[in-house]
mmCIF file of C-alpha atoms in Angstrom:
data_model
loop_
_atom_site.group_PDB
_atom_site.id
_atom_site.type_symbol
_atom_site.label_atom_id
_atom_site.label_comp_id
_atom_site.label_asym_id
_atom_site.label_seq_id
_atom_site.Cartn_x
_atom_site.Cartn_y
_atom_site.Cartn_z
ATOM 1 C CA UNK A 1154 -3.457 -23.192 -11.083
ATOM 2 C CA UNK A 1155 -1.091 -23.943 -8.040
ATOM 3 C CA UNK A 1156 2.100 -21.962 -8.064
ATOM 4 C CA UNK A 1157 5.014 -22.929 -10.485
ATOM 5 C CA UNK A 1158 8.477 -21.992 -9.436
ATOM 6 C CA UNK A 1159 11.089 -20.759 -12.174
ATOM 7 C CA UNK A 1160 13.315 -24.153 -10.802
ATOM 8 C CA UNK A 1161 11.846 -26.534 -13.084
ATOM 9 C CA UNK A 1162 12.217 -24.248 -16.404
ATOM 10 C CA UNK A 1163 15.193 -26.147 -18.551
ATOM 11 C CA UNK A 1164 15.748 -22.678 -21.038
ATOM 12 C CA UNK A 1165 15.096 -19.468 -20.217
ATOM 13 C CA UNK A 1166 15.195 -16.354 -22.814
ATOM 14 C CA UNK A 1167 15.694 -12.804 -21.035
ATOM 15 C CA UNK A 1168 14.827 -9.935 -23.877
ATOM 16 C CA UNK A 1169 16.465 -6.694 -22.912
ATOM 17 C CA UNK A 1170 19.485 -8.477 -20.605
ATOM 18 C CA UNK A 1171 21.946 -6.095 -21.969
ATOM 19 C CA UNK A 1172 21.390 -3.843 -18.638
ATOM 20 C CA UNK A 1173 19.786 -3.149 -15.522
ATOM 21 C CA UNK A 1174 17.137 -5.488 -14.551
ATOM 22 C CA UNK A 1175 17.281 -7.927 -17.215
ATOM 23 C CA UNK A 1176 20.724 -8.577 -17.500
ATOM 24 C CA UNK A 1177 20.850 -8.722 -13.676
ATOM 25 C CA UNK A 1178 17.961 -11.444 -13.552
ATOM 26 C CA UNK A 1179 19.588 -13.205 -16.290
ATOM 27 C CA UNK A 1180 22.798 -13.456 -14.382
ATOM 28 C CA UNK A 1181 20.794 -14.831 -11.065
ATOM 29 C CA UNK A 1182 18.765 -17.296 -12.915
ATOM 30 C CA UNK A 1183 21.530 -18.968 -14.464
ATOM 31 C CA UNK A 1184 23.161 -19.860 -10.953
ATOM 32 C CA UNK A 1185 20.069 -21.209 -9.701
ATOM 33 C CA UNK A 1186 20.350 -24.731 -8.453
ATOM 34 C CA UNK A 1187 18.909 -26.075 -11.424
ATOM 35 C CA UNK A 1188 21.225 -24.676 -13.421
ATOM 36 C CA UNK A 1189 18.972 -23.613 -16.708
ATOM 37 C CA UNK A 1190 20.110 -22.237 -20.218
ATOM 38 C CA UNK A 1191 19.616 -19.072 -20.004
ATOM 39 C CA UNK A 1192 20.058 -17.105 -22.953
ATOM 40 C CA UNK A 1193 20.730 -13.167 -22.698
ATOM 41 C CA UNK A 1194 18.938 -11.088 -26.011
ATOM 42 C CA UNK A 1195 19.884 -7.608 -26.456
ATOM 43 C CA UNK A 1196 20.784 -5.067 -29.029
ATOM 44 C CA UNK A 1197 24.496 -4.475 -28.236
ATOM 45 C CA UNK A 1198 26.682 -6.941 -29.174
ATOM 46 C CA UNK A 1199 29.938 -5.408 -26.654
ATOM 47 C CA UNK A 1200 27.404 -6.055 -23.502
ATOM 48 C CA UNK A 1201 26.470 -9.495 -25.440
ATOM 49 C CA UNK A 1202 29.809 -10.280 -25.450
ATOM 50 C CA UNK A 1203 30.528 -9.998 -22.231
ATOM 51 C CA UNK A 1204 27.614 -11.998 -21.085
ATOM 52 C CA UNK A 1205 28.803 -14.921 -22.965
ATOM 53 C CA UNK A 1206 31.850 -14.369 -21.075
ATOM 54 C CA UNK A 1207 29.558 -15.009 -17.821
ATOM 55 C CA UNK A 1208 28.696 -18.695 -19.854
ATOM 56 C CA UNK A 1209 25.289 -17.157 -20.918
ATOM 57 C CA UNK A 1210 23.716 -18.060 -24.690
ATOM 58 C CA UNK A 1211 23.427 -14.908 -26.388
ATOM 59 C CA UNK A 1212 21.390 -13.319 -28.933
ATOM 60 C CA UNK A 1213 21.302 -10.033 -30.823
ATOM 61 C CA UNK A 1214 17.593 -8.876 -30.758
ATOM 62 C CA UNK A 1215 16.022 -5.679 -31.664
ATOM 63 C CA UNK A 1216 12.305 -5.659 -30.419
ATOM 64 C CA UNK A 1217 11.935 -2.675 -32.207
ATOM 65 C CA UNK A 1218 12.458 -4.500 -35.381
ATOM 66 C CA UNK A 1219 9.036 -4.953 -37.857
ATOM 67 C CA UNK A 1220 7.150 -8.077 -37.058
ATOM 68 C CA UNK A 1221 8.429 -9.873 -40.037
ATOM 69 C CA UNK A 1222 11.995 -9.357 -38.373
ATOM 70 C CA UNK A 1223 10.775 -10.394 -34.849
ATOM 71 C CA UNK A 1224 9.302 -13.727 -36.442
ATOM 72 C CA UNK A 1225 11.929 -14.671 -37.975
ATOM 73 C CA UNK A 1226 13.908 -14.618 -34.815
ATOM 74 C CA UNK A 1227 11.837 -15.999 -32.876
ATOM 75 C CA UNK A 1228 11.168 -19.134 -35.056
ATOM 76 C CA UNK A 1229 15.234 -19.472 -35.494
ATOM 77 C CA UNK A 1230 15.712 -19.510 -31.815
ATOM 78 C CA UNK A 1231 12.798 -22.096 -31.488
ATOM 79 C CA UNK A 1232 14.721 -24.389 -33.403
ATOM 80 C CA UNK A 1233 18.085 -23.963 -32.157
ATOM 81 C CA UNK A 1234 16.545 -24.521 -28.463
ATOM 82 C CA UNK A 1235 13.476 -26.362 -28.721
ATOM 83 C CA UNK A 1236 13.259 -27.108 -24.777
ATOM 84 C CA UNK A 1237 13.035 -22.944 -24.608
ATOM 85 C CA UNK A 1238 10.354 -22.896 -21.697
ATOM 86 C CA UNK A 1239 10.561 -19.722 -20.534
ATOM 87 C CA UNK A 1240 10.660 -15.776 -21.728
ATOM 88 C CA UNK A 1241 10.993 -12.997 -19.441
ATOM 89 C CA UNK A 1242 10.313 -9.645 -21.744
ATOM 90 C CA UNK A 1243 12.308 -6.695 -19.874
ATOM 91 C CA UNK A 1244 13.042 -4.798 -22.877
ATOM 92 C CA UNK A 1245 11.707 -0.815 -21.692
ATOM 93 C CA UNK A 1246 12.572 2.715 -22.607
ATOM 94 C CA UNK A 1247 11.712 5.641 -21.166
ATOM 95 C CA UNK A 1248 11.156 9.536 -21.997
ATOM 96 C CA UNK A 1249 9.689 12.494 -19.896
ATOM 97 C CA UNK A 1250 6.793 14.411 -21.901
ATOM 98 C CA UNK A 1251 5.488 17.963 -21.448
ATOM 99 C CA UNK A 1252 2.751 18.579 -22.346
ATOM 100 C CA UNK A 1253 2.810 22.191 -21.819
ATOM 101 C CA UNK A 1254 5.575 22.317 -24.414
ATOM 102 C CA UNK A 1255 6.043 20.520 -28.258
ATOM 103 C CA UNK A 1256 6.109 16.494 -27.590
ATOM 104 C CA UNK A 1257 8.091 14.908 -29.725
ATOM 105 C CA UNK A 1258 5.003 12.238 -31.239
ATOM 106 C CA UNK A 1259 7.727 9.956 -32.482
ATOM 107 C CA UNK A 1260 9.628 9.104 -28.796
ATOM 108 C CA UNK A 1261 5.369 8.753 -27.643
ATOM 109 C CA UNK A 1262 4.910 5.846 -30.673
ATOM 110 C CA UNK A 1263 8.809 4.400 -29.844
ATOM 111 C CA UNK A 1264 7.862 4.373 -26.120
ATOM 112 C CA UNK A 1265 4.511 2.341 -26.973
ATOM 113 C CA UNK A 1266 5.750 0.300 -29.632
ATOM 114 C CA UNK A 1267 8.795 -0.918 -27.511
ATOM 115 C CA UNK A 1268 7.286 -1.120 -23.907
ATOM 116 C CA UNK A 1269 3.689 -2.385 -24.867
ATOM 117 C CA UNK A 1270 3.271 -3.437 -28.578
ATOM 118 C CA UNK A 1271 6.669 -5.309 -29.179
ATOM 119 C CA UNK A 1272 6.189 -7.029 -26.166
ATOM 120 C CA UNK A 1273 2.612 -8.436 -26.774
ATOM 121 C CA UNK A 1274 3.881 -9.612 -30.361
ATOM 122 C CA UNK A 1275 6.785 -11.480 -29.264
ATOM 123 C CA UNK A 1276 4.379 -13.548 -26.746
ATOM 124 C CA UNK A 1277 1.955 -14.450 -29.541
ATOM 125 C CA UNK A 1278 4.956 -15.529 -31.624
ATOM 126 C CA UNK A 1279 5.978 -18.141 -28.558
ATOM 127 C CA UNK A 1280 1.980 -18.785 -27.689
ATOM 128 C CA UNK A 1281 1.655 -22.016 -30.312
ATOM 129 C CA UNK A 1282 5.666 -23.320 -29.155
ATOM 130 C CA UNK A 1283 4.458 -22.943 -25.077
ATOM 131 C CA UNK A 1284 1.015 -24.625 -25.732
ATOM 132 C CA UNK A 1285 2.524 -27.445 -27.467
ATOM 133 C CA UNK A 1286 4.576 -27.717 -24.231
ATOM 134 C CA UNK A 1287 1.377 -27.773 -22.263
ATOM 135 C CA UNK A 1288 -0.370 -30.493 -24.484
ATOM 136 C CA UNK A 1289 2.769 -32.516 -23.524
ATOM 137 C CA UNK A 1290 2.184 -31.882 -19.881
ATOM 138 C CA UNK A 1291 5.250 -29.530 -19.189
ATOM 139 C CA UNK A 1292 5.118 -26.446 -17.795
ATOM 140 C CA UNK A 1293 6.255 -22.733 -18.940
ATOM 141 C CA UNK A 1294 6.642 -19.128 -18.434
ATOM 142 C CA UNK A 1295 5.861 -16.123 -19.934
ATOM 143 C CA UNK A 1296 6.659 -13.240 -17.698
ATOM 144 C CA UNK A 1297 6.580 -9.537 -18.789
ATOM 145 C CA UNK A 1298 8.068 -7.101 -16.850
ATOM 146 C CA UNK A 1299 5.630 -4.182 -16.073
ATOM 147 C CA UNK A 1300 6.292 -1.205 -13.135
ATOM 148 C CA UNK A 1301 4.913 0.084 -10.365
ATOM 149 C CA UNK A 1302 3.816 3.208 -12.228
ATOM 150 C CA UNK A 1303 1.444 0.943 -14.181
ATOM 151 C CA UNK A 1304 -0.764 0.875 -10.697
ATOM 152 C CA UNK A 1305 0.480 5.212 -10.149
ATOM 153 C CA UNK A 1306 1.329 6.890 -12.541
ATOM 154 C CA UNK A 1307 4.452 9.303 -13.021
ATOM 155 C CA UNK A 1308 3.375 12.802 -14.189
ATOM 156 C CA UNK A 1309 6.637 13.294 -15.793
ATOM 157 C CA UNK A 1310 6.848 10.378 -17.423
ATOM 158 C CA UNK A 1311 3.332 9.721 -18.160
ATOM 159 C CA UNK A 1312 3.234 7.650 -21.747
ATOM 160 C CA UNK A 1313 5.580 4.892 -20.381
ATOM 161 C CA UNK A 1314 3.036 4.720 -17.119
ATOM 162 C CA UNK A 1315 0.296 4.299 -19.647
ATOM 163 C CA UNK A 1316 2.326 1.647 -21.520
ATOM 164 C CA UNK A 1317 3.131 -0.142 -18.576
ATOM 165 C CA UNK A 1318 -0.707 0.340 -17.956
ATOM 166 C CA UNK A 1319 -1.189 -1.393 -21.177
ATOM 167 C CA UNK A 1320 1.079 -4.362 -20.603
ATOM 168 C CA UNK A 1321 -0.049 -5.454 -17.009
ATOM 169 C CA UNK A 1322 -4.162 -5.194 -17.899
ATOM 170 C CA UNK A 1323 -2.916 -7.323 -21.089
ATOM 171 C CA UNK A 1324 -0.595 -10.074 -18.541
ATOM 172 C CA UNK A 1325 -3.635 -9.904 -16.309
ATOM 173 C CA UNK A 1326 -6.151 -10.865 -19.085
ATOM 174 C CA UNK A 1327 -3.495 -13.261 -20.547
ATOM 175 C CA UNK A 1328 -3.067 -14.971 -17.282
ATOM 176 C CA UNK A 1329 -7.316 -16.198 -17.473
ATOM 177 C CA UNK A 1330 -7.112 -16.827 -20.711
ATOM 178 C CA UNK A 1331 -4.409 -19.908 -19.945
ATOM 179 C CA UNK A 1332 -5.909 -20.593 -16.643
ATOM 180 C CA UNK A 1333 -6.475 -24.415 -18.259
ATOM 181 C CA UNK A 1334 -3.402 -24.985 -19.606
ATOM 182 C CA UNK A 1335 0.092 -25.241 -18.137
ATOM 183 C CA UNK A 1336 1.290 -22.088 -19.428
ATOM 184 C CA UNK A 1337 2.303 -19.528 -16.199
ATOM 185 C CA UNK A 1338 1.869 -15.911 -16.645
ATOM 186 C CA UNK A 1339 3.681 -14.136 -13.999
ATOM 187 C CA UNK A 1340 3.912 -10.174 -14.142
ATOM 188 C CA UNK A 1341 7.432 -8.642 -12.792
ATOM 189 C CA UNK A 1342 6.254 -5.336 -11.367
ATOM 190 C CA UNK A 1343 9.297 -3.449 -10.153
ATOM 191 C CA UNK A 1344 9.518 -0.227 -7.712
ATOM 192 C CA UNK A 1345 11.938 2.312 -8.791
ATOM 193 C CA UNK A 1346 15.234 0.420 -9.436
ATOM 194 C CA UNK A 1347 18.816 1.317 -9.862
ATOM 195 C CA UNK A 1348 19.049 1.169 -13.983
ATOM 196 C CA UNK A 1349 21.184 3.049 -16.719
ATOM 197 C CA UNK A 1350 17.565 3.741 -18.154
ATOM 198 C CA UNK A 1351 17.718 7.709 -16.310
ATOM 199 C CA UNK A 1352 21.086 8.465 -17.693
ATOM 200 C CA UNK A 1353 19.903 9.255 -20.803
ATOM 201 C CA UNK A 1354 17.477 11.737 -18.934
ATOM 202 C CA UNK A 1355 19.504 12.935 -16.397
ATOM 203 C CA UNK A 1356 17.649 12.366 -13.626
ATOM 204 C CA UNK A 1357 20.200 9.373 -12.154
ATOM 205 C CA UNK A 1358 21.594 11.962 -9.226
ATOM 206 C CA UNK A 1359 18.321 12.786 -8.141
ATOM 207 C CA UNK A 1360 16.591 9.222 -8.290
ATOM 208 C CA UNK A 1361 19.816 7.439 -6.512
ATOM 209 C CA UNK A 1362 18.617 8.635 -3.907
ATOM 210 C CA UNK A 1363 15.212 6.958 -3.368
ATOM 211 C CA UNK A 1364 15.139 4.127 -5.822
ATOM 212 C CA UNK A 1365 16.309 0.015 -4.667
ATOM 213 C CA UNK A 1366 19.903 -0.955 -5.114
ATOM 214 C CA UNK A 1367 19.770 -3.772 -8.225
ATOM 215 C CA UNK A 1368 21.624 -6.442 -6.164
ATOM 216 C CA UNK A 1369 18.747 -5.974 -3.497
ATOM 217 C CA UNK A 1370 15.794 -5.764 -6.001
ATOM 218 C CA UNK A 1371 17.425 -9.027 -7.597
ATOM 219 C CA UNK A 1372 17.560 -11.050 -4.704
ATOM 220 C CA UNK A 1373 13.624 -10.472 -3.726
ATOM 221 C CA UNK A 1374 12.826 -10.725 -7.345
ATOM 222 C CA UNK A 1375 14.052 -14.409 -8.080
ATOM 223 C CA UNK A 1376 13.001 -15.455 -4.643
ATOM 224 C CA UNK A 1377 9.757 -14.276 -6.057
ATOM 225 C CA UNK A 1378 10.102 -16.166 -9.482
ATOM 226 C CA UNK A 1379 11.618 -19.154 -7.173
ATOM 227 C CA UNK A 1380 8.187 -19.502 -5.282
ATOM 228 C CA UNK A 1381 6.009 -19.082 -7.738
ATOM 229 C CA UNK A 1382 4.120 -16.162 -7.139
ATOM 230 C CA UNK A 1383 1.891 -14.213 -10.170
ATOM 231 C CA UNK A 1384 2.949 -10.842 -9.513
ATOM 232 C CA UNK A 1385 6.559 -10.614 -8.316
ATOM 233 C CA UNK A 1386 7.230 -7.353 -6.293
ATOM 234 C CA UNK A 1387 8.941 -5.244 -3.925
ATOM 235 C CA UNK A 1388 9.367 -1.729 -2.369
ATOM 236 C CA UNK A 1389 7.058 0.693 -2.927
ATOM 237 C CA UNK A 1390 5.680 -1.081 -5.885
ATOM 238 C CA UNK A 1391 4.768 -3.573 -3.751
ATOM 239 C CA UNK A 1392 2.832 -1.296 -1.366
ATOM 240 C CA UNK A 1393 0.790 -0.377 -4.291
ATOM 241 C CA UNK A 1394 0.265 -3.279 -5.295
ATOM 242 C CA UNK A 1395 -1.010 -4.540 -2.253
ATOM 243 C CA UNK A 1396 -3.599 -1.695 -2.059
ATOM 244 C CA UNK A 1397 -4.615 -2.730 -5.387
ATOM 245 C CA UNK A 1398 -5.180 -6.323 -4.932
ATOM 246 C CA UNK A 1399 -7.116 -5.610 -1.286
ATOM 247 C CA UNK A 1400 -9.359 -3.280 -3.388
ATOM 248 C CA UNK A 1401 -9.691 -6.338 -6.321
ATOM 249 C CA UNK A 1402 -8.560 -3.778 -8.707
ATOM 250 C CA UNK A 1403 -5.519 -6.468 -9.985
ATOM 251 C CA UNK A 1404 -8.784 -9.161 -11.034
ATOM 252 C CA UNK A 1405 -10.028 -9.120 -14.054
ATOM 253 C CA UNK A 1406 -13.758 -8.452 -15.170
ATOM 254 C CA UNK A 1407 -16.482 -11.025 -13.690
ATOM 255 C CA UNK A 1408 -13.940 -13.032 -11.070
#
């Protein structure tokens, strides 16, 4: 499939654009030249509010919701904007785990469940809306965002490597499986990035200090989106990345 920029999608949904990298993307995408809906989906209705502010949609979304929930939201949202032809998932938490001390099981099944299993769902909830799209010959976009510990690993933070892990082998598969229709799977893999997601661990002094300013990481990212490239990356990320896709580690079985 030739590449497919981001320019010619008419609706775009960002999940998790409450902060950090989503809400930034969802910012830059809406003053592209094309000038698509974009509508912002988060938990917290304050940030929510202010988006709309910005003259983003908004929506209050809970991935973490049961499936019944997510369904229900999803089909709503299909109706209100039936020309939706794009989703970029960049809902994510994170939590360190010791294994050398108690884990707490339930942050390891939250972690998965919000970074890997929510994520899958929601794209089989779009999958019969986007291939309608394709049968009438227009393009779309699903685009999860993974991380560049799903290629190496963090130690510290080992189960949301692995469910990063999870979510790019799934985009990769994903990606042959629509090879003959006109839906584009692009995977978002980000270095370390400026985010609100370590203040909850305390670990934002330390990590200023090596990870990508967000106005930076933005920039690369949407030019990235803009020329239609499958996995969008940067930094170190990218580096990795790079080694990866040299060593054919980022094909999938029997290309």
């Amino acid at each position: 499939m030739a590449p497919v920029s981001i320019d010619v999608a008419k609706c775009v949904l960002v999940i998790g654009a409450t902060s950090g990298i989503g809400r930034a993307l969802a910012l830059a995408i809406s003053e592209l030249p094309s000038r698509p809906t974009v509508i912002a989906a988060g938990r917290r209705q304050d940030r929510l509010k202010e988006l709309e502010e910005k003259n983003l949609k908004t929506l209050q979304m809970d991935v973490s919701s049961d499936p019944e929930t997510l369904k229900k939201t999803v089909d709503s949202l299909l109706v209100k904007y039936p020309n939706l032809d794009a989703v970029i998932l960049s809902s994510g938490i994170q939590y360190q785990h010791d294994f050398n001390k108690d884990v707490d099981i339930n942050q390891i099944a939250r972690e998965i469940n919000v970074n890997y299993t929510a994520v899958v769902s929601i794209i089989s909830m779009f999958m019969p809306h986007f291939l309608k799209l394709s049968a009438e010959g227009r393009s779309s976009f699903i685009i999860p965002i993974t991380s560049g510990l799903a290629l190496m690993p963090g130690p510290g933070v080992l189960n949301y490597s692995a469910s990063k892990a999870a979510l790019s082998s799934f985009t990769t598969s994903l990606r042959v499986q629509l090879e003959n229709t006109k839906v584009n799977v692009i995977e978002i893999i980000p270095p370390l990035v400026e985010s609100e997601l370590h203040d909850e661990q305390g670990t934002t002094e330390k990590l200023s200090k090596f990870w990508m300013p967000l106005d930076e990481y933005t920039e690369l990212t949407v030019d990235g989106l803009r020329k239609g490239d499958i996995h969008v990356s940067s930094g170190h990320a990218a580096t990795v990345l790079e080694r990866y896709e040299k060593a054919g580690l980022k094909k999938p079985f029997g290309s």
